[in-house]
CSV table of C-alpha atoms in Angstrom, one decimal:
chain,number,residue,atom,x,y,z
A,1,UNK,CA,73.6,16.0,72.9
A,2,UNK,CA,73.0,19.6,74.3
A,3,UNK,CA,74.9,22.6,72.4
A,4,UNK,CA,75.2,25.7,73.8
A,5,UNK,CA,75.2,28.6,71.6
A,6,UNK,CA,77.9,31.4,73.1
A,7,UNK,CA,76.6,34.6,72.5
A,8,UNK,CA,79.4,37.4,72.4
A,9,UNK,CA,78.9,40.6,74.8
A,10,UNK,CA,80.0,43.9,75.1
A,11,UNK,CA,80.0,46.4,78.1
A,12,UNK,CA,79.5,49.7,77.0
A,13,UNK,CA,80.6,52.0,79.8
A,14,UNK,CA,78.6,55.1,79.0
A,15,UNK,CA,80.3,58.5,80.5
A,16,UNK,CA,79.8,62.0,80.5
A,17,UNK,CA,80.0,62.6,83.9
A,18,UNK,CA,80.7,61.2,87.6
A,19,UNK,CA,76.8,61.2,87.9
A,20,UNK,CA,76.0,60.5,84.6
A,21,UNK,CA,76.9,57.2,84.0
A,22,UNK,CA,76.3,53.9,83.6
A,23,UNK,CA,77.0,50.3,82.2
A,24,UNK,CA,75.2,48.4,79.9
A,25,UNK,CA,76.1,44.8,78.1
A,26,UNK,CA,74.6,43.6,75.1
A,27,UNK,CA,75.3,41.3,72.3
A,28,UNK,CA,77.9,42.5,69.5
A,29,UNK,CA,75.3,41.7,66.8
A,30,UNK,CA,72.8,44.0,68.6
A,31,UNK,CA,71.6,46.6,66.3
A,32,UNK,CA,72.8,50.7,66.6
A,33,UNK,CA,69.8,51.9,66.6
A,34,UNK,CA,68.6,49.7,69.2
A,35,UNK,CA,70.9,50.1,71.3
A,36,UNK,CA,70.9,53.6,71.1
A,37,UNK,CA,67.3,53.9,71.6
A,38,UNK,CA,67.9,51.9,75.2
A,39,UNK,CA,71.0,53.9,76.3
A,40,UNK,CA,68.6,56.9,75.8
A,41,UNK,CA,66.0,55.9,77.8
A,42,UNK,CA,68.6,54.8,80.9
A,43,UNK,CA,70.2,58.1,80.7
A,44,UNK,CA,66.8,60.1,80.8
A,45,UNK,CA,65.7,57.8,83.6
A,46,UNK,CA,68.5,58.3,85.6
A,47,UNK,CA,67.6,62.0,85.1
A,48,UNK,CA,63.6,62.0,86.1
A,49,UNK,CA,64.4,59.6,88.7
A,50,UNK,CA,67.2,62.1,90.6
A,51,UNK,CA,64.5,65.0,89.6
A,52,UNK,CA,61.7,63.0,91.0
A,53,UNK,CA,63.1,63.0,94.3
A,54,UNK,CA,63.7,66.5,95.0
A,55,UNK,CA,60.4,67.2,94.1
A,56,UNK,CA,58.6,64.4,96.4
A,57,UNK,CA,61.0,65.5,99.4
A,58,UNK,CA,59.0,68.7,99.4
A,59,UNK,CA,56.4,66.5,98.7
A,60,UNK,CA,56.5,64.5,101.8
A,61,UNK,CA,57.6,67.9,103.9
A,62,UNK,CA,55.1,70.2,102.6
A,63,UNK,CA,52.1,68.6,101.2
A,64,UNK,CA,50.8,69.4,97.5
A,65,UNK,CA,51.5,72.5,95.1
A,66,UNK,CA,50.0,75.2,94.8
A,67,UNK,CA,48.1,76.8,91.7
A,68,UNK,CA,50.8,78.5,90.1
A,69,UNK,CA,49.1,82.2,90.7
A,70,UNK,CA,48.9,81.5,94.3
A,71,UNK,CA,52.4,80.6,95.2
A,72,UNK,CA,53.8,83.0,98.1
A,73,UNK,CA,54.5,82.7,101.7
A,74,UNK,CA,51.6,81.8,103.8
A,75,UNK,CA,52.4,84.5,106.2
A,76,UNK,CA,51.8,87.5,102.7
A,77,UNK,CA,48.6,85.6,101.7
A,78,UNK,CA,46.3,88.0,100.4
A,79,UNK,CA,42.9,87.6,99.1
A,80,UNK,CA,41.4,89.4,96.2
A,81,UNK,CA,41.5,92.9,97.8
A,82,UNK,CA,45.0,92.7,99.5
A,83,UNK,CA,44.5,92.0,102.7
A,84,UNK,CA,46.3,89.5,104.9
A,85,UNK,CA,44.5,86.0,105.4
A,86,UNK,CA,46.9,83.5,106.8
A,87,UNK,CA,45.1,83.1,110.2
A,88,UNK,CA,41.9,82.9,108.7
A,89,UNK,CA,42.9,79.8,106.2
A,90,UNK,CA,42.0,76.8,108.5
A,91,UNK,CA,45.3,74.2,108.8
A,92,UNK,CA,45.5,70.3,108.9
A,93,UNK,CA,47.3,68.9,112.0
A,94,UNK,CA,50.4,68.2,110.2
A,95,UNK,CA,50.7,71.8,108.4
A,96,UNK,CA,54.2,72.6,107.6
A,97,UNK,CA,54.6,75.8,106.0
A,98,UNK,CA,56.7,75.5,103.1
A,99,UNK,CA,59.2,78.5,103.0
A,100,UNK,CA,59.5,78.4,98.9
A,101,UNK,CA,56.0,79.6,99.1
A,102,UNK,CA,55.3,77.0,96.4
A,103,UNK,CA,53.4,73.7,98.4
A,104,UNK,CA,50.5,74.3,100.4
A,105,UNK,CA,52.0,73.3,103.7
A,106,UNK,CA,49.4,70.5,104.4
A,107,UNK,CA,51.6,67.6,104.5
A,108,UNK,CA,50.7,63.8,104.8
A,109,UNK,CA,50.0,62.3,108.4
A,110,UNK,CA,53.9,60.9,109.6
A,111,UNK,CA,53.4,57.4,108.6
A,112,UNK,CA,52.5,58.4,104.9
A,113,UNK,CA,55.5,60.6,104.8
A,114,UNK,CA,57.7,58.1,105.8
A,115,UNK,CA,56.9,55.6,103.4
A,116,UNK,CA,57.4,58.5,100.5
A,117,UNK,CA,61.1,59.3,102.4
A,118,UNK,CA,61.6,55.6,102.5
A,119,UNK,CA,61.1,55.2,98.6
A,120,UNK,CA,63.0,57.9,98.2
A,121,UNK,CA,66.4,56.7,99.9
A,122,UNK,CA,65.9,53.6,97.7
A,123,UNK,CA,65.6,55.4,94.5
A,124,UNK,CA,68.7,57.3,95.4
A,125,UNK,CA,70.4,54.2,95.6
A,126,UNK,CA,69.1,52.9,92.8
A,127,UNK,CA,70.2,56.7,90.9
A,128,UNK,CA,73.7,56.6,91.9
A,129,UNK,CA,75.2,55.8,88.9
A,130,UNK,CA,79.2,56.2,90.2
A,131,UNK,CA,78.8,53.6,92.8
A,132,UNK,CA,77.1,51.4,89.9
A,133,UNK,CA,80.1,51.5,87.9
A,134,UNK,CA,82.6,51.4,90.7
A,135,UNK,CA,80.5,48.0,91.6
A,136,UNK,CA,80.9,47.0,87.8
A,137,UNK,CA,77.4,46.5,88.2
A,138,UNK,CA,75.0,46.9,85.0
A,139,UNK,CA,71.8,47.9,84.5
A,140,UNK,CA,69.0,48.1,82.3
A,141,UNK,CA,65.3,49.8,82.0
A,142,UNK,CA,63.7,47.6,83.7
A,143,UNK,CA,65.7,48.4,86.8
A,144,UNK,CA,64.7,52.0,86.6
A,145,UNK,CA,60.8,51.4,85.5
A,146,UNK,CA,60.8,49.4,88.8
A,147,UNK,CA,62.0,52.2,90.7
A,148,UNK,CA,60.1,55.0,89.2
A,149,UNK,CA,56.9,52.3,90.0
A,150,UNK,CA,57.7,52.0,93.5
A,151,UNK,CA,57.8,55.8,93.8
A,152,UNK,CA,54.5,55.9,92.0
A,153,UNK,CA,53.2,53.6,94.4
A,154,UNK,CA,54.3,55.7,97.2
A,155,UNK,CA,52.5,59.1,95.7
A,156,UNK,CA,49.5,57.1,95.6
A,157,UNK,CA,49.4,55.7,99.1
A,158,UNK,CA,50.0,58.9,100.7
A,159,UNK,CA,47.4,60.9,98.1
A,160,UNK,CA,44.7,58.3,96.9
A,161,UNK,CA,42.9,60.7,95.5
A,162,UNK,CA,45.7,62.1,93.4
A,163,UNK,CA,47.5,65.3,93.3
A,164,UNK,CA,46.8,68.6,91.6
A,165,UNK,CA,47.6,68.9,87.9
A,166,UNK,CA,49.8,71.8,88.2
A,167,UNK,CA,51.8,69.7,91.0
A,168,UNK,CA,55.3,68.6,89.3
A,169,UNK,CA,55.1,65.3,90.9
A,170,UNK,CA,52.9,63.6,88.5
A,171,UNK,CA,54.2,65.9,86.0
A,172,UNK,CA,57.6,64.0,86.2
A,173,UNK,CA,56.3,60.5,86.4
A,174,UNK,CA,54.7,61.8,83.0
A,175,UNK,CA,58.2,61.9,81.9
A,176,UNK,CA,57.4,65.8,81.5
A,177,UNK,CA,59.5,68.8,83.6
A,178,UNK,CA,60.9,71.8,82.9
A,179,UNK,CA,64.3,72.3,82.0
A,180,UNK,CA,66.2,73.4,84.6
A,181,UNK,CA,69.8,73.1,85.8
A,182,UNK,CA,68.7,69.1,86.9
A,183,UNK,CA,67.6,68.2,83.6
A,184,UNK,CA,69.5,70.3,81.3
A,185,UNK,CA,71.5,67.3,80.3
A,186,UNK,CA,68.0,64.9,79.6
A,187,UNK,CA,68.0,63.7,76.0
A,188,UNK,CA,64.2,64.8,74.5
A,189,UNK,CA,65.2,64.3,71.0
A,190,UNK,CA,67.3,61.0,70.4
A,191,UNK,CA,71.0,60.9,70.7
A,192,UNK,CA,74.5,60.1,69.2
A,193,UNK,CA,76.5,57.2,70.4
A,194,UNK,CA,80.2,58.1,69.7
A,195,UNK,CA,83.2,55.6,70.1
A,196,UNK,CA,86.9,56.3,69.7
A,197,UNK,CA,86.2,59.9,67.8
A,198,UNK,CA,84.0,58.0,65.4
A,199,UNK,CA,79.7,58.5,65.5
A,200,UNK,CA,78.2,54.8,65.2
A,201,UNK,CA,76.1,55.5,62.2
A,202,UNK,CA,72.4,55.0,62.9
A,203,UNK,CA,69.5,54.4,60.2
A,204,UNK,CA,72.2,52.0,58.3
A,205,UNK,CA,71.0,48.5,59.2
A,206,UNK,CA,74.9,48.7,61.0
A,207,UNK,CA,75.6,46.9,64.1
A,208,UNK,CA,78.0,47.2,67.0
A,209,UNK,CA,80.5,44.3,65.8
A,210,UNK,CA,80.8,46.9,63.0
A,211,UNK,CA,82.8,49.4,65.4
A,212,UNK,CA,84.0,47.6,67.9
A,213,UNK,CA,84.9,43.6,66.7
A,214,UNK,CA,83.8,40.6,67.2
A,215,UNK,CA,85.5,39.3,70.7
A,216,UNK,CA,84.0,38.3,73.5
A,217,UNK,CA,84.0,40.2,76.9
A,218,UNK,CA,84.7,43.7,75.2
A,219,UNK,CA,84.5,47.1,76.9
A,220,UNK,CA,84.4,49.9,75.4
A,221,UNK,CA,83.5,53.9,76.9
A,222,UNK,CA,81.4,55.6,75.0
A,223,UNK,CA,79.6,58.7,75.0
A,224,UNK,CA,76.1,60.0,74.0
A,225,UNK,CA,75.2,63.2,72.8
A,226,UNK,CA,72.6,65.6,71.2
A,227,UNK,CA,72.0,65.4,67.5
A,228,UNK,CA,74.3,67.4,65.8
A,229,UNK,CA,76.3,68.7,69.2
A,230,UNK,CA,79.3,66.8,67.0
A,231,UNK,CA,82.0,65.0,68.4
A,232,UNK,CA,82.4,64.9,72.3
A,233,UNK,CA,84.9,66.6,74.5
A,234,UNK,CA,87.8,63.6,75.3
A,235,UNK,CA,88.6,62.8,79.0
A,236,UNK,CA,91.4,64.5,80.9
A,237,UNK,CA,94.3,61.7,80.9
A,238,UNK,CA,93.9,62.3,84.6
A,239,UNK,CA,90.4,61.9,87.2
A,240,UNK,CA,89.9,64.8,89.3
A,241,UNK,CA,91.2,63.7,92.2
A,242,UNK,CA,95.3,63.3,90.8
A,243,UNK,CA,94.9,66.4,89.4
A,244,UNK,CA,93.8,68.2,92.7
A,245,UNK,CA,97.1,66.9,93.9
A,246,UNK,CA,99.1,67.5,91.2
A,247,UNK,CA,98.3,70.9,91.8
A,248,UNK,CA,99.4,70.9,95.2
A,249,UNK,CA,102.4,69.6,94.2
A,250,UNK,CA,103.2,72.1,91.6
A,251,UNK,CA,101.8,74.9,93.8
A,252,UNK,CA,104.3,73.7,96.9
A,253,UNK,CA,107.3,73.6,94.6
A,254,UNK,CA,106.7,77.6,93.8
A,255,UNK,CA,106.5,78.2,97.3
A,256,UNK,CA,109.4,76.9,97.8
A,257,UNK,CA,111.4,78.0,94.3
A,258,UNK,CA,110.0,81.7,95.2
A,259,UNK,CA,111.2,81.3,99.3
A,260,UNK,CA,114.9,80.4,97.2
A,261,UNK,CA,115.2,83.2,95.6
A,262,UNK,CA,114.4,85.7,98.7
A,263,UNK,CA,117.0,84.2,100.4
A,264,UNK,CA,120.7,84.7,98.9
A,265,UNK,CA,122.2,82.9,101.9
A,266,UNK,CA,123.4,79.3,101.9
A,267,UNK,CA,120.9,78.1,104.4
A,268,UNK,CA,119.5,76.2,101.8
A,269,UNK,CA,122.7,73.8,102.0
A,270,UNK,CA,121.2,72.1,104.8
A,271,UNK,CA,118.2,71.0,102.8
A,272,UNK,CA,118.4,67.0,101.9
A,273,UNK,CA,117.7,67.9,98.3
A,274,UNK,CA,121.2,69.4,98.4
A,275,UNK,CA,123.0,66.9,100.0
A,276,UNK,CA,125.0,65.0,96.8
A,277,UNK,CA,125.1,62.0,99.2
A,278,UNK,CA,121.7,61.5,99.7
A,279,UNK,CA,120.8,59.5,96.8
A,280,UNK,CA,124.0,56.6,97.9
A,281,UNK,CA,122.5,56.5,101.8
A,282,UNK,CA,118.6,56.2,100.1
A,283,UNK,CA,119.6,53.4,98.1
A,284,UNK,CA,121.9,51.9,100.6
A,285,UNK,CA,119.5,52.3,103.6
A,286,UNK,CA,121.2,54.4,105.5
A,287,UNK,CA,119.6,57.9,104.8
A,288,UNK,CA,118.0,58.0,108.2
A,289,UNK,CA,121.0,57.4,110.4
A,290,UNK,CA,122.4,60.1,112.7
A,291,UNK,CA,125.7,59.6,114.4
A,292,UNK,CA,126.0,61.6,117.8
Protein backbone atom coordinates (compact mmCIF):
# COMPACT_ATOMS: atom_id res chain seq x y z
CA UNK A 1 0.00 0.00 0.00
CA UNK A 2 1.28 3.65 -0.65
CA UNK A 3 0.13 6.47 1.92
CA UNK A 4 0.43 9.82 1.29
CA UNK A 5 1.15 12.08 3.94
CA UNK A 6 -0.96 15.60 3.26
CA UNK A 7 1.01 18.31 4.43
CA UNK A 8 -1.10 21.50 5.31
CA UNK A 9 -0.03 25.00 3.69
CA UNK A 10 -0.35 28.39 4.09
CA UNK A 11 0.09 31.48 1.73
CA UNK A 12 1.32 34.30 3.43
CA UNK A 13 0.66 37.34 1.31
CA UNK A 14 3.31 39.68 2.53
CA UNK A 15 2.37 43.57 1.91
CA UNK A 16 3.57 46.84 2.61
CA UNK A 17 3.45 48.19 -0.50
CA UNK A 18 2.42 47.81 -4.41
CA UNK A 19 6.16 47.07 -4.99
CA UNK A 20 6.90 45.51 -1.97
CA UNK A 21 5.29 42.47 -1.92
CA UNK A 22 5.18 39.05 -2.36
CA UNK A 23 3.74 35.46 -1.68
CA UNK A 24 5.17 32.82 0.02
CA UNK A 25 3.54 29.18 1.13
CA UNK A 26 4.86 27.06 3.74
CA UNK A 27 3.70 24.40 6.03
CA UNK A 28 1.50 25.45 9.16
CA UNK A 29 3.88 23.55 11.49
CA UNK A 30 6.79 25.59 10.00
CA UNK A 31 8.60 27.31 12.74
CA UNK A 32 8.29 31.63 13.39
CA UNK A 33 11.45 32.07 13.43
CA UNK A 34 12.12 30.32 10.33
CA UNK A 35 9.93 31.69 8.52
CA UNK A 36 10.63 34.99 9.49
CA UNK A 37 14.20 34.65 8.76
CA UNK A 38 13.17 33.62 4.94
CA UNK A 39 10.57 36.38 4.45
CA UNK A 40 13.49 38.66 5.47
CA UNK A 41 15.84 37.66 3.05
CA UNK A 42 13.01 37.78 0.02
CA UNK A 43 12.11 41.19 1.02
CA UNK A 44 15.83 42.46 1.10
CA UNK A 45 16.40 40.62 -2.18
CA UNK A 46 13.69 42.10 -3.85
CA UNK A 47 15.44 45.33 -2.69
CA UNK A 48 19.33 44.81 -3.90
CA UNK A 49 17.97 43.20 -6.90
CA UNK A 50 15.74 46.56 -8.07
CA UNK A 51 19.03 48.57 -6.57
CA UNK A 52 21.27 46.45 -8.61
CA UNK A 53 19.89 47.46 -11.72
CA UNK A 54 19.94 51.04 -11.58
CA UNK A 55 23.36 50.85 -10.79
CA UNK A 56 24.48 48.31 -13.79
CA UNK A 57 22.29 50.48 -16.24
CA UNK A 58 24.93 53.16 -15.76
CA UNK A 59 27.09 50.37 -15.74
CA UNK A 60 26.49 49.16 -19.14
CA UNK A 61 26.02 53.03 -20.37
CA UNK A 62 29.00 54.48 -18.77
CA UNK A 63 31.65 52.07 -17.99
CA UNK A 64 33.15 51.75 -14.31
CA UNK A 65 33.17 54.26 -11.21
CA UNK A 66 35.26 56.53 -10.46
CA UNK A 67 37.54 56.97 -7.21
CA UNK A 68 35.29 58.80 -5.18
CA UNK A 69 37.70 62.05 -5.08
CA UNK A 70 37.69 62.13 -8.76
CA UNK A 71 33.98 62.18 -9.55
CA UNK A 72 33.14 65.38 -11.80
CA UNK A 73 32.30 66.05 -15.35
CA UNK A 74 34.87 65.08 -17.74
CA UNK A 75 34.66 68.37 -19.52
CA UNK A 76 35.92 70.35 -15.44
CA UNK A 77 38.69 67.66 -15.08
CA UNK A 78 41.43 69.21 -13.49
CA UNK A 79 44.71 67.77 -12.52
CA UNK A 80 46.62 68.65 -9.46
CA UNK A 81 47.26 72.29 -10.28
CA UNK A 82 43.78 73.22 -11.66
CA UNK A 83 44.01 73.10 -15.00
CA UNK A 84 41.71 71.63 -17.58
CA UNK A 85 42.74 67.96 -18.93
CA UNK A 86 39.81 66.36 -20.66
CA UNK A 87 41.43 66.37 -24.14
CA UNK A 88 44.56 65.24 -22.92
CA UNK A 89 42.93 61.93 -21.06
CA UNK A 90 43.15 59.35 -24.04
CA UNK A 91 39.38 57.66 -24.68
CA UNK A 92 38.27 53.95 -25.51
CA UNK A 93 36.19 53.69 -28.75
CA UNK A 94 33.07 53.29 -26.90
CA UNK A 95 33.58 56.34 -24.43
CA UNK A 96 30.31 57.66 -23.23
CA UNK A 97 30.60 60.44 -20.95
CA UNK A 98 28.63 59.93 -18.06
CA UNK A 99 26.75 63.31 -17.22
CA UNK A 100 26.56 62.39 -13.18
CA UNK A 101 30.22 62.82 -13.39
CA UNK A 102 30.39 59.68 -11.36
CA UNK A 103 31.54 56.56 -14.04
CA UNK A 104 34.48 56.96 -16.14
CA UNK A 105 32.66 57.09 -19.42
CA UNK A 106 34.61 53.95 -20.86
CA UNK A 107 31.86 51.73 -21.42
CA UNK A 108 31.89 47.98 -22.61
CA UNK A 109 32.21 47.11 -26.42
CA UNK A 110 28.08 46.86 -27.63
CA UNK A 111 27.84 43.22 -27.48
CA UNK A 112 29.03 43.22 -23.69
CA UNK A 113 26.53 45.88 -22.92
CA UNK A 114 23.81 44.20 -24.34
CA UNK A 115 24.18 41.06 -22.57
CA UNK A 116 24.36 43.27 -19.04
CA UNK A 117 20.82 45.24 -20.53
CA UNK A 118 19.55 41.82 -21.31
CA UNK A 119 20.04 40.55 -17.69
CA UNK A 120 18.80 43.40 -16.54
CA UNK A 121 15.20 43.27 -18.28
CA UNK A 122 15.02 39.73 -16.84
CA UNK A 123 15.75 40.74 -13.29
CA UNK A 124 13.13 43.38 -13.58
CA UNK A 125 10.75 40.78 -14.39
CA UNK A 126 11.83 38.66 -11.96
CA UNK A 127 11.61 42.09 -9.23
CA UNK A 128 8.13 42.90 -9.98
CA UNK A 129 6.55 41.84 -7.17
CA UNK A 130 2.77 43.30 -8.14
CA UNK A 131 2.57 41.31 -11.17
CA UNK A 132 3.75 38.28 -8.92
CA UNK A 133 0.91 38.54 -6.77
CA UNK A 134 -1.64 39.53 -9.34
CA UNK A 135 -0.26 36.09 -11.14
CA UNK A 136 -0.84 34.37 -7.55
CA UNK A 137 2.51 33.23 -8.30
CA UNK A 138 4.95 32.45 -5.26
CA UNK A 139 8.36 32.67 -4.75
CA UNK A 140 11.15 31.73 -2.71
CA UNK A 141 15.09 32.62 -2.31
CA UNK A 142 16.13 30.55 -4.59
CA UNK A 143 14.30 32.35 -7.32
CA UNK A 144 16.12 35.52 -6.38
CA UNK A 145 19.80 33.96 -5.68
CA UNK A 146 19.27 32.73 -9.38
CA UNK A 147 18.73 36.12 -10.52
CA UNK A 148 21.22 38.09 -8.58
CA UNK A 149 23.72 34.99 -10.13
CA UNK A 150 22.76 35.63 -13.55
CA UNK A 151 23.49 39.32 -13.13
CA UNK A 152 26.76 38.42 -11.49
CA UNK A 153 27.51 36.48 -14.40
CA UNK A 154 26.84 39.25 -16.66
CA UNK A 155 29.33 41.81 -14.61
CA UNK A 156 31.83 39.27 -15.11
CA UNK A 157 31.57 38.69 -18.84
CA UNK A 158 31.63 42.27 -19.68
CA UNK A 159 34.68 43.06 -16.85
CA UNK A 160 36.73 39.71 -16.46
CA UNK A 161 39.05 41.33 -14.66
CA UNK A 162 36.68 42.85 -12.16
CA UNK A 163 35.58 46.21 -11.30
CA UNK A 164 37.05 48.85 -8.92
CA UNK A 165 36.33 48.48 -5.25
CA UNK A 166 34.83 51.76 -4.79
CA UNK A 167 32.35 50.80 -7.85
CA UNK A 168 28.71 50.10 -6.13
CA UNK A 169 28.17 47.29 -8.44
CA UNK A 170 30.04 44.68 -6.61
CA UNK A 171 29.33 46.53 -3.54
CA UNK A 172 25.55 45.46 -3.94
CA UNK A 173 26.11 41.87 -5.01
CA UNK A 174 27.97 42.06 -1.44
CA UNK A 175 24.67 42.65 -0.17
CA UNK A 176 26.23 46.11 0.96
CA UNK A 177 24.80 49.84 -0.33
CA UNK A 178 24.07 52.82 1.12
CA UNK A 179 20.84 53.84 2.33
CA UNK A 180 19.23 55.83 0.10
CA UNK A 181 15.62 56.56 -0.81
CA UNK A 182 15.82 52.72 -2.81
CA UNK A 183 16.74 51.00 0.11
CA UNK A 184 15.40 52.86 2.96
CA UNK A 185 12.84 50.12 3.38
CA UNK A 186 15.72 47.02 3.38
CA UNK A 187 15.54 45.11 6.66
CA UNK A 188 19.53 45.03 8.07
CA UNK A 189 18.48 44.04 11.41
CA UNK A 190 15.79 41.12 11.45
CA UNK A 191 12.11 41.91 11.36
CA UNK A 192 8.59 41.43 12.94
CA UNK A 193 5.94 39.42 11.28
CA UNK A 194 2.58 40.80 12.34
CA UNK A 195 -0.94 39.16 11.64
CA UNK A 196 -4.37 40.51 12.42
CA UNK A 197 -2.85 43.35 15.03
CA UNK A 198 -1.08 40.53 16.81
CA UNK A 199 3.20 40.20 16.50
CA UNK A 200 3.90 36.30 15.94
CA UNK A 201 6.18 35.85 18.84
CA UNK A 202 9.69 34.76 17.86
CA UNK A 203 12.40 33.10 20.14
CA UNK A 204 9.34 30.92 21.70
CA UNK A 205 9.68 27.47 19.97
CA UNK A 206 5.88 28.83 18.56
CA UNK A 207 4.78 27.95 15.20
CA UNK A 208 2.40 29.37 12.55
CA UNK A 209 -0.59 26.86 13.28
CA UNK A 210 -0.27 28.80 16.64
CA UNK A 211 -1.80 32.13 14.91
CA UNK A 212 -3.33 31.17 12.20
CA UNK A 213 -5.02 27.27 12.56
CA UNK A 214 -4.66 24.32 11.38
CA UNK A 215 -6.64 24.23 7.77
CA UNK A 216 -5.45 23.59 4.79
CA UNK A 217 -5.08 26.14 1.89
CA UNK A 218 -5.03 29.25 4.26
CA UNK A 219 -4.09 32.79 3.27
CA UNK A 220 -3.36 35.14 5.41
CA UNK A 221 -1.72 39.05 4.69
CA UNK A 222 0.77 39.86 6.72
CA UNK A 223 3.12 42.43 7.32
CA UNK A 224 6.91 42.78 8.29
CA UNK A 225 8.51 45.39 10.10
CA UNK A 226 11.53 46.80 12.01
CA UNK A 227 12.14 45.67 15.55
CA UNK A 228 10.44 47.68 17.76
CA UNK A 229 8.64 50.02 14.83
CA UNK A 230 5.39 48.40 16.75
CA UNK A 231 2.27 47.48 15.22
CA UNK A 232 1.77 48.33 11.38
CA UNK A 233 -0.29 50.97 9.76
CA UNK A 234 -3.80 48.85 8.54
CA UNK A 235 -4.86 49.11 4.89
CA UNK A 236 -7.26 51.73 3.55
CA UNK A 237 -10.64 49.58 3.09
CA UNK A 238 -10.19 50.88 -0.44
CA UNK A 239 -6.95 50.33 -3.21
CA UNK A 240 -5.81 53.50 -4.71
CA UNK A 241 -7.45 53.34 -7.70
CA UNK A 242 -11.47 53.46 -6.14
CA UNK A 243 -10.43 56.07 -4.17
CA UNK A 244 -9.00 58.25 -7.04
CA UNK A 245 -12.58 57.96 -8.25
CA UNK A 246 -14.33 58.39 -5.40
CA UNK A 247 -12.82 61.62 -5.36
CA UNK A 248 -13.91 62.55 -8.59
CA UNK A 249 -17.11 61.67 -7.71
CA UNK A 250 -17.31 63.65 -4.60
CA UNK A 251 -15.39 66.54 -6.22
CA UNK A 252 -18.19 66.64 -9.29
CA UNK A 253 -21.09 66.65 -6.93
CA UNK A 254 -19.67 70.13 -5.28
CA UNK A 255 -19.33 71.43 -8.59
CA UNK A 256 -22.44 70.88 -9.17
CA UNK A 257 -24.14 71.54 -5.44
CA UNK A 258 -22.01 75.04 -5.60
CA UNK A 259 -23.37 75.80 -9.58
CA UNK A 260 -27.10 75.23 -7.53
CA UNK A 261 -26.75 77.60 -5.29
CA UNK A 262 -25.51 80.49 -7.91
CA UNK A 263 -28.37 79.94 -9.75
CA UNK A 264 -31.85 80.90 -7.90
CA UNK A 265 -33.80 80.15 -11.12
CA UNK A 266 -35.76 76.95 -11.73
CA UNK A 267 -33.54 75.85 -14.63
CA UNK A 268 -32.63 73.14 -12.56
CA UNK A 269 -36.21 71.59 -13.11
CA UNK A 270 -35.20 70.24 -16.23
CA UNK A 271 -32.44 68.12 -14.76
CA UNK A 272 -33.44 64.15 -14.67
CA UNK A 273 -32.50 64.04 -10.99
CA UNK A 274 -35.64 66.23 -10.56
CA UNK A 275 -37.90 64.59 -12.51
CA UNK A 276 -40.21 62.55 -9.74
CA UNK A 277 -41.04 60.17 -12.62
CA UNK A 278 -37.83 59.11 -13.52
CA UNK A 279 -37.32 56.36 -11.17
CA UNK A 280 -41.04 54.50 -12.65
CA UNK A 281 -39.70 54.93 -16.53
CA UNK A 282 -35.93 53.55 -15.20
CA UNK A 283 -37.48 50.62 -13.73
CA UNK A 284 -40.12 50.17 -16.33
CA UNK A 285 -37.68 50.69 -19.33
CA UNK A 286 -38.99 53.50 -20.63
CA UNK A 287 -36.63 56.39 -19.32
CA UNK A 288 -35.09 56.91 -22.75
CA UNK A 289 -38.19 57.39 -24.79
CA UNK A 290 -39.07 60.80 -26.39
CA UNK A 291 -42.40 61.32 -27.95
CA UNK A 292 -42.38 64.04 -30.85
Amino acid sequence: LNYFVSITMVLLHVKKTDELQFLYETPVASKVDDVVEDLVEIWNAQIQIRRLCDSMEDLALYGPAKKPDKQCIDTYATDDWGNLINDKIPRGPHYCMDPTGKRTGEAPEPRLAEIITKEISNAKKVSNSKEHVERKQTVTKKYFEECLDSLRGAMMIAFPESLPEWDDVPLILKGEWEIDGRTMECLDEGAELWFAGKQMEQRQDKVLSDYVGRNDKTKITAKLQKPGAGAPQRESAVDEKTQKEMMAFYHKKQEDMKKLQEDDEDNYLGSQWADPGHLKGHLQGTSGVRFK
